[in-house]
């Protein structure tokens, strides 16, 4: 449904020279600095997938999304959406795409939200009764009721983001590209937006590519993650596989009723990180060792009272890929 092949984007920025008349000189100078924002990115996304596209700042995420939506032309490589290039067949492709850039609203700043929606539905040539029905549904799902008559500049960031999400859905696209739609939002606003995105994917079968710095977004929404760093893909797969690949240890806290005796001479298949009175903290790689096997060993060291397991934080997992 979405095919990206050997996508590359190099930006050329005029080299700024130091000194007097530096501004003038750059006007005439032919010196350019090349920045390879996206180096060689390939992936395919099937209908109905919810994919997280993550990476550190400057990794090339937004540049990729701009090429996916046809805003930017690739230096080389190609994008196909339902078999069509968003650059060459812009009209055909745009109708199937919904796009949200969290950093930049697509709504008209001084107009009431609903006026922006009117302009957009006219631009997309959505039939009037259809657009009214759809706006009704979106208003309910995103709780837009009181926002519709408010100018965009008076909305809070969370309200604006909801208004923007609705705007991206007015023409009922089957694919959504979301570039940091939860940036800067508080916990409640994030939760609302997550709920909405989940509904779009699960109930309406929308295909979604989501860029975010919020690992909870990724964990709660995405079945698959693509990690990009320095313009190149470092990982493409499930979240669980990613955890396993990085091999961060699962921490187990074992509490004993009374004294615990850790045999010092043993070769243990896991690491005892800490012993504090009757509580042991153990790090084990669950790929190599089942929790039951760990428990079998530690239960012989005293009378166990409680076992607590902590999976590695997703944020740490991702950090492992970047570095
Ligand atoms: P991300 O969205 O992952 O933070 P971007 O795709 O915005 O990263 O940017 C990738 C790299 O390309 C960065 O180094 C950025 O400075 C550079 N870049 C992005 N847009 C431009 C542009 N229009 N001109 C020059 N360099 C750019
Ligand atoms: Mg970006």
Short mmCIF file of C-alpha atoms and ligand atoms in Angstrom, two decimals:
data_model
loop_
_atom_site.label_atom_id
_atom_site.label_comp_id
_atom_site.label_asym_id
_atom_site.label_seq_id
_atom_site.Cartn_x
_atom_site.Cartn_y
_atom_site.Cartn_z
CA UNK A 1 0.00 0.00 0.00
CA UNK A 2 2.88 2.33 0.88
CA UNK A 3 6.19 1.53 -0.76
CA UNK A 4 9.36 3.48 -0.09
CA UNK A 5 12.39 2.49 -2.14
CA UNK A 6 15.91 3.77 -1.60
CA UNK A 7 14.62 7.16 -0.63
CA UNK A 8 17.19 9.89 -0.35
CA UNK A 9 17.09 13.61 0.28
CA UNK A 10 20.05 15.90 0.22
CA UNK A 11 19.61 19.55 1.17
CA UNK A 12 21.95 22.13 -0.17
CA UNK A 13 22.39 25.12 2.05
CA UNK A 14 24.55 28.09 1.05
CA UNK A 15 27.76 28.13 2.99
CA UNK A 16 27.72 31.18 5.23
CA UNK A 17 31.05 32.92 5.25
CA UNK A 18 32.37 34.89 8.14
CA UNK A 19 33.38 38.50 8.04
CA UNK A 20 32.28 41.74 6.47
CA UNK A 21 29.89 41.58 3.56
CA UNK A 22 29.32 37.96 4.46
CA UNK A 23 25.65 38.23 3.58
CA UNK A 24 26.49 39.67 0.19
CA UNK A 25 29.10 37.12 -0.51
CA UNK A 26 26.71 34.20 0.06
CA UNK A 27 24.44 35.69 -2.55
CA UNK A 28 27.05 35.25 -5.23
CA UNK A 29 29.08 32.43 -3.83
CA UNK A 30 28.61 28.98 -5.24
CA UNK A 31 29.76 27.25 -2.13
CA UNK A 32 27.14 24.93 -0.72
CA UNK A 33 27.03 22.66 2.21
CA UNK A 34 25.31 19.36 1.59
CA UNK A 35 23.19 17.76 4.20
CA UNK A 36 22.05 14.21 3.65
CA UNK A 37 18.84 14.31 5.66
CA UNK A 38 17.62 10.93 4.40
CA UNK A 39 20.25 8.53 3.11
CA UNK A 40 18.73 5.29 1.97
CA UNK A 41 15.35 4.53 3.40
CA UNK A 42 13.21 1.62 2.24
CA UNK A 43 10.13 0.08 3.78
CA UNK A 44 6.66 -1.14 2.99
CA UNK A 45 3.52 -0.57 4.97
CA UNK A 46 0.45 -2.73 4.53
CA UNK A 47 -3.13 -1.61 4.80
CA UNK A 48 -4.32 -1.34 8.40
CA UNK A 49 -0.88 -1.15 9.99
CA UNK A 50 -0.07 1.31 12.77
CA UNK A 51 3.63 2.07 12.48
CA UNK A 52 5.78 4.20 14.76
CA UNK A 53 8.55 6.15 13.00
CA UNK A 54 11.00 7.15 15.65
CA UNK A 55 14.49 8.52 16.03
CA UNK A 56 16.41 11.35 17.70
CA UNK A 57 16.11 14.98 16.63
CA UNK A 58 17.44 15.60 13.16
CA UNK A 59 17.29 11.91 12.23
CA UNK A 60 15.27 12.58 9.08
CA UNK A 61 11.73 11.74 10.21
CA UNK A 62 9.99 14.92 9.07
CA UNK A 63 11.91 14.94 5.81
CA UNK A 64 10.72 11.38 5.13
CA UNK A 65 7.12 12.32 5.88
CA UNK A 66 7.34 15.36 3.63
CA UNK A 67 8.47 13.09 0.79
CA UNK A 68 5.72 10.59 1.58
CA UNK A 69 3.12 13.31 1.28
CA UNK A 70 4.58 14.89 -1.84
CA UNK A 71 5.60 18.19 -0.20
CA UNK A 72 9.27 17.47 -0.93
CA UNK A 73 10.83 15.82 -3.95
CA UNK A 74 13.32 13.05 -3.22
CA UNK A 75 16.87 13.51 -4.46
CA UNK A 76 16.60 9.89 -5.55
CA UNK A 77 14.49 6.84 -4.84
CA UNK A 78 10.73 6.71 -4.90
CA UNK A 79 7.54 6.66 -2.91
CA UNK A 80 4.44 4.85 -4.06
CA UNK A 81 1.07 5.20 -2.40
CA UNK A 82 -1.38 2.67 -3.79
CA UNK A 83 1.02 2.42 -6.70
CA UNK A 84 1.11 6.17 -7.40
CA UNK A 85 3.82 8.70 -6.72
CA UNK A 86 2.71 11.57 -4.50
CA UNK A 87 5.05 13.80 -6.51
CA UNK A 88 3.97 12.78 -10.01
CA UNK A 89 0.31 12.06 -9.31
CA UNK A 90 -0.27 14.60 -6.62
CA UNK A 91 -4.01 15.06 -7.14
CA UNK A 92 -4.70 11.37 -7.18
CA UNK A 93 -2.67 10.62 -4.05
CA UNK A 94 -3.57 13.61 -1.90
CA UNK A 95 -7.18 12.51 -1.62
CA UNK A 96 -6.06 9.35 0.14
CA UNK A 97 -3.76 11.03 2.61
CA UNK A 98 -4.41 12.79 5.88
CA UNK A 99 -1.46 14.71 7.26
CA UNK A 100 -0.80 16.40 10.58
CA UNK A 101 2.35 18.28 11.45
CA UNK A 102 2.18 18.88 15.19
CA UNK A 103 4.50 21.86 14.93
CA UNK A 104 2.46 23.63 12.32
CA UNK A 105 -1.30 23.94 12.00
CA UNK A 106 -3.02 23.54 8.67
CA UNK A 107 -5.90 25.69 9.92
CA UNK A 108 -6.35 29.38 9.30
CA UNK A 109 -5.17 31.19 12.39
CA UNK A 110 -7.81 33.92 12.58
CA UNK A 111 -10.80 31.94 11.38
CA UNK A 112 -13.19 29.95 13.52
CA UNK A 113 -12.34 26.27 13.24
CA UNK A 114 -15.49 25.45 11.30
CA UNK A 115 -14.64 28.02 8.61
CA UNK A 116 -11.32 26.32 8.06
CA UNK A 117 -13.18 23.04 7.74
CA UNK A 118 -15.46 24.56 5.11
CA UNK A 119 -12.51 25.71 3.05
CA UNK A 120 -10.84 22.32 3.36
CA UNK A 121 -13.92 20.32 2.39
CA UNK A 122 -14.36 22.59 -0.63
CA UNK A 123 -10.72 22.07 -1.56
CA UNK A 124 -11.09 18.32 -1.30
CA UNK A 125 -14.43 18.49 -3.12
CA UNK A 126 -16.26 16.59 -0.45
CA UNK A 127 -19.97 16.49 -1.09
CA UNK A 128 -21.90 18.65 1.35
CA UNK A 129 -24.13 16.08 3.03
CA UNK A 130 -21.16 13.74 3.35
CA UNK A 131 -18.97 16.40 4.89
CA UNK A 132 -21.71 17.39 7.34
CA UNK A 133 -22.13 13.80 8.48
CA UNK A 134 -18.38 13.28 8.77
CA UNK A 135 -17.85 16.47 10.70
CA UNK A 136 -20.60 15.35 13.04
CA UNK A 137 -18.78 12.07 13.70
CA UNK A 138 -15.43 13.79 14.17
CA UNK A 139 -16.95 16.39 16.47
CA UNK A 140 -18.21 13.59 18.67
CA UNK A 141 -15.03 11.51 18.61
CA UNK A 142 -12.76 14.47 19.28
CA UNK A 143 -15.17 16.48 21.42
CA UNK A 144 -14.91 19.50 19.18
CA UNK A 145 -18.35 20.94 19.97
CA UNK A 146 -17.38 24.16 21.69
CA UNK A 147 -14.24 24.66 19.58
CA UNK A 148 -15.94 24.98 16.23
CA UNK A 149 -16.82 28.64 16.63
CA UNK A 150 -13.49 29.62 18.17
CA UNK A 151 -10.66 31.14 16.12
CA UNK A 152 -7.68 28.83 16.01
CA UNK A 153 -5.39 31.35 17.69
CA UNK A 154 -7.54 31.17 20.82
CA UNK A 155 -7.31 27.40 21.16
CA UNK A 156 -5.06 25.65 23.64
CA UNK A 157 -2.41 23.43 22.11
CA UNK A 158 -4.41 20.30 22.90
CA UNK A 159 -7.57 21.76 21.38
CA UNK A 160 -5.67 22.90 18.31
CA UNK A 161 -4.20 19.44 17.84
CA UNK A 162 -7.67 17.87 18.01
CA UNK A 163 -8.95 20.44 15.53
CA UNK A 164 -6.02 19.66 13.23
CA UNK A 165 -6.62 15.92 13.48
CA UNK A 166 -10.24 16.40 12.47
CA UNK A 167 -9.10 18.61 9.58
CA UNK A 168 -6.86 15.83 8.31
CA UNK A 169 -9.81 13.42 8.31
CA UNK A 170 -12.45 15.54 6.59
CA UNK A 171 -11.95 13.90 3.20
CA UNK A 172 -11.89 10.46 4.83
CA UNK A 173 -8.40 9.40 3.73
CA UNK A 174 -7.36 5.80 4.33
CA UNK A 175 -3.78 6.73 5.23
CA UNK A 176 -2.62 9.11 7.96
CA UNK A 177 0.85 10.59 8.36
CA UNK A 178 1.23 12.16 11.77
CA UNK A 179 4.38 14.06 12.61
CA UNK A 180 4.51 14.60 16.37
CA UNK A 181 0.80 15.09 16.97
CA UNK A 182 1.24 14.83 20.74
CA UNK A 183 4.20 17.20 21.09
CA UNK A 184 3.87 19.54 24.05
CA UNK A 185 0.56 18.10 25.22
CA UNK A 186 -0.30 17.28 28.81
CA UNK A 187 -1.12 13.76 29.90
CA UNK A 188 -4.89 14.12 29.52
CA UNK A 189 -4.71 15.67 26.06
CA UNK A 190 -2.28 12.96 24.96
CA UNK A 191 -4.59 10.28 26.22
CA UNK A 192 -7.52 11.72 24.26
CA UNK A 193 -5.54 11.82 21.08
CA UNK A 194 -4.24 8.30 21.59
CA UNK A 195 -7.79 7.08 22.07
CA UNK A 196 -8.85 8.76 18.85
CA UNK A 197 -5.94 7.31 16.87
CA UNK A 198 -6.64 3.87 18.26
CA UNK A 199 -10.26 4.13 17.15
CA UNK A 200 -9.23 5.25 13.67
CA UNK A 201 -6.91 2.29 13.31
CA UNK A 202 -8.92 -0.45 14.98
CA UNK A 203 -12.46 0.47 14.10
CA UNK A 204 -12.04 2.30 10.84
CA UNK A 205 -9.04 0.37 9.55
CA UNK A 206 -6.95 3.47 8.84
CA UNK A 207 -3.29 2.96 8.08
CA UNK A 208 -1.17 5.20 10.28
CA UNK A 209 2.46 6.26 10.35
CA UNK A 210 3.21 8.13 13.56
CA UNK A 211 6.26 10.12 14.53
CA UNK A 212 6.61 10.87 18.22
CA UNK A 213 9.10 11.35 21.01
CA UNK A 214 6.68 9.86 23.47
CA UNK A 215 7.48 6.22 23.97
CA UNK A 216 4.14 5.63 25.67
CA UNK A 217 2.45 6.66 22.42
CA UNK A 218 4.49 4.04 20.59
CA UNK A 219 3.98 1.32 23.14
CA UNK A 220 0.25 1.82 23.36
CA UNK A 221 -0.48 2.34 19.71
CA UNK A 222 2.02 0.78 17.35
CA UNK A 223 2.39 -2.83 16.36
CA UNK A 224 5.55 -2.03 14.47
CA UNK A 225 8.35 0.49 14.85
CA UNK A 226 10.83 1.79 12.35
CA UNK A 227 13.83 3.47 13.93
CA UNK A 228 15.73 6.03 11.89
CA UNK A 229 19.04 7.60 12.84
CA UNK A 230 21.31 9.80 10.71
CA UNK A 231 18.94 9.32 7.79
CA UNK A 232 19.15 5.54 7.86
CA UNK A 233 16.92 2.83 9.19
CA UNK A 234 18.39 1.10 12.19
CA UNK A 235 15.49 -1.16 13.01
CA UNK A 236 12.18 -2.26 11.53
CA UNK A 237 10.08 -4.74 13.44
CA UNK A 238 7.90 -5.33 16.47
CA UNK A 239 8.45 -3.66 19.81
CA UNK A 240 9.03 -6.99 21.50
CA UNK A 241 11.73 -7.98 19.03
CA UNK A 242 13.35 -4.62 19.54
CA UNK A 243 13.47 -5.19 23.29
CA UNK A 244 14.95 -8.63 22.74
CA UNK A 245 17.49 -7.45 20.25
CA UNK A 246 18.84 -4.87 22.60
CA UNK A 247 18.78 -7.51 25.29
CA UNK A 248 18.13 -5.24 28.23
CA UNK A 249 17.77 -7.29 31.37
CA UNK A 250 14.55 -7.90 33.17
CA UNK A 251 14.93 -6.94 36.80
CA UNK A 252 13.53 -9.24 39.45
CA UNK A 253 13.09 -8.22 43.05
CA UNK A 254 12.78 -11.21 45.36
CA UNK A 255 11.66 -10.61 48.93
CA UNK A 256 12.31 -13.29 51.52
CA UNK A 257 10.45 -13.88 54.77
CA UNK A 258 13.65 -14.03 56.74
CA UNK A 259 17.34 -14.27 56.15
CA UNK A 260 18.65 -14.93 52.67
CA UNK A 261 21.91 -16.66 51.94
CA UNK A 262 23.43 -16.04 48.56
CA UNK A 263 26.07 -18.68 47.90
CA UNK A 264 29.20 -16.81 46.94
CA UNK A 265 30.89 -19.62 45.15
CA UNK A 266 28.26 -20.37 42.58
CA UNK A 267 28.44 -19.67 38.91
CA UNK A 268 25.05 -18.06 38.50
CA UNK A 269 23.24 -17.79 35.17
CA UNK A 270 22.06 -14.31 36.21
CA UNK A 271 23.45 -11.33 38.04
CA UNK A 272 22.71 -10.39 41.63
CA UNK A 273 22.62 -6.62 41.40
CA UNK A 274 21.93 -5.79 44.97
CA UNK A 275 21.13 -7.31 48.32
CA UNK A 276 19.38 -5.20 50.89
CA UNK A 277 18.47 -7.09 54.05
CA UNK A 278 15.96 -9.67 52.84
CA UNK A 279 15.44 -8.23 49.35
CA UNK A 280 17.49 -9.38 46.38
CA UNK A 281 17.59 -7.59 43.05
CA UNK A 282 18.46 -9.81 40.14
CA UNK A 283 19.10 -8.99 36.50
CA UNK A 284 18.45 -11.70 33.99
CA UNK A 285 18.06 -11.90 30.25
CA UNK A 286 14.74 -13.56 29.73
CA UNK A 287 15.73 -14.61 26.24
CA UNK A 288 18.29 -16.91 27.75
CA UNK A 289 16.63 -17.85 30.99
CA UNK A 290 13.03 -18.51 32.00
CA UNK A 291 11.75 -16.79 35.10
CA UNK A 292 10.86 -20.20 36.52
CA UNK A 293 14.47 -21.31 36.29
CA UNK A 294 15.60 -18.21 38.13
CA UNK A 295 12.99 -18.78 40.80
CA UNK A 296 14.00 -22.41 41.21
CA UNK A 297 17.50 -21.27 42.11
CA UNK A 298 16.68 -18.31 44.31
CA UNK A 299 14.01 -20.21 46.22
CA UNK A 300 16.71 -22.44 47.64
CA UNK A 301 18.39 -19.44 49.28
CA UNK A 302 15.62 -18.72 51.78
CA UNK A 303 11.88 -18.66 52.26
CA UNK A 304 10.48 -16.49 49.46
CA UNK A 305 7.69 -14.09 50.21
CA UNK A 306 7.23 -12.04 47.05
CA UNK A 307 8.60 -11.68 43.55
CA UNK A 308 8.36 -8.53 41.52
CA UNK A 309 9.40 -8.28 37.88
CA UNK A 310 10.20 -5.17 35.94
CA UNK A 311 10.49 -5.11 32.19
CA UNK A 312 12.99 -2.60 30.84
CA UNK A 313 11.52 0.79 30.05
CA UNK A 314 10.83 1.23 26.38
CA UNK A 315 12.69 4.51 26.45
CA UNK A 316 15.84 2.65 27.48
CA UNK A 317 15.30 0.12 24.73
CA UNK A 318 15.15 2.86 22.14
CA UNK A 319 18.24 4.50 23.54
CA UNK A 320 20.05 1.24 22.95
CA UNK A 321 19.26 1.46 19.24
CA UNK A 322 20.42 5.04 18.82
CA UNK A 323 23.76 4.40 20.44
P1 LIG B 1 13.62 15.02 12.39
O1 LIG B 1 12.23 15.29 11.92
O2 LIG B 1 13.93 13.56 12.51
O3 LIG B 1 13.95 15.75 13.64
P2 LIG B 1 14.35 16.39 9.93
O4 LIG B 1 13.86 15.48 8.87
O5 LIG B 1 13.52 17.59 10.23
O6 LIG B 1 14.63 15.56 11.27
O7 LIG B 1 15.80 16.88 9.55
C1 LIG B 1 16.85 16.01 9.18
C2 LIG B 1 18.11 16.79 8.91
O8 LIG B 1 17.93 17.57 7.74
C3 LIG B 1 18.47 17.76 10.01
O9 LIG B 1 19.87 17.79 10.13
C4 LIG B 1 17.93 19.07 9.52
O10 LIG B 1 18.68 20.14 10.03
C5 LIG B 1 18.12 18.95 8.02
N1 LIG B 1 17.10 19.70 7.28
C6 LIG B 1 15.75 19.53 7.36
N2 LIG B 1 15.12 20.36 6.51
C7 LIG B 1 16.07 21.11 5.91
C8 LIG B 1 16.06 22.15 4.91
N3 LIG B 1 14.92 22.61 4.40
N4 LIG B 1 17.26 22.66 4.54
C9 LIG B 1 18.41 22.21 5.04
N5 LIG B 1 18.50 21.23 5.96
C10 LIG B 1 17.34 20.67 6.39
MG1 LIG B 2 10.73 16.39 12.81
#
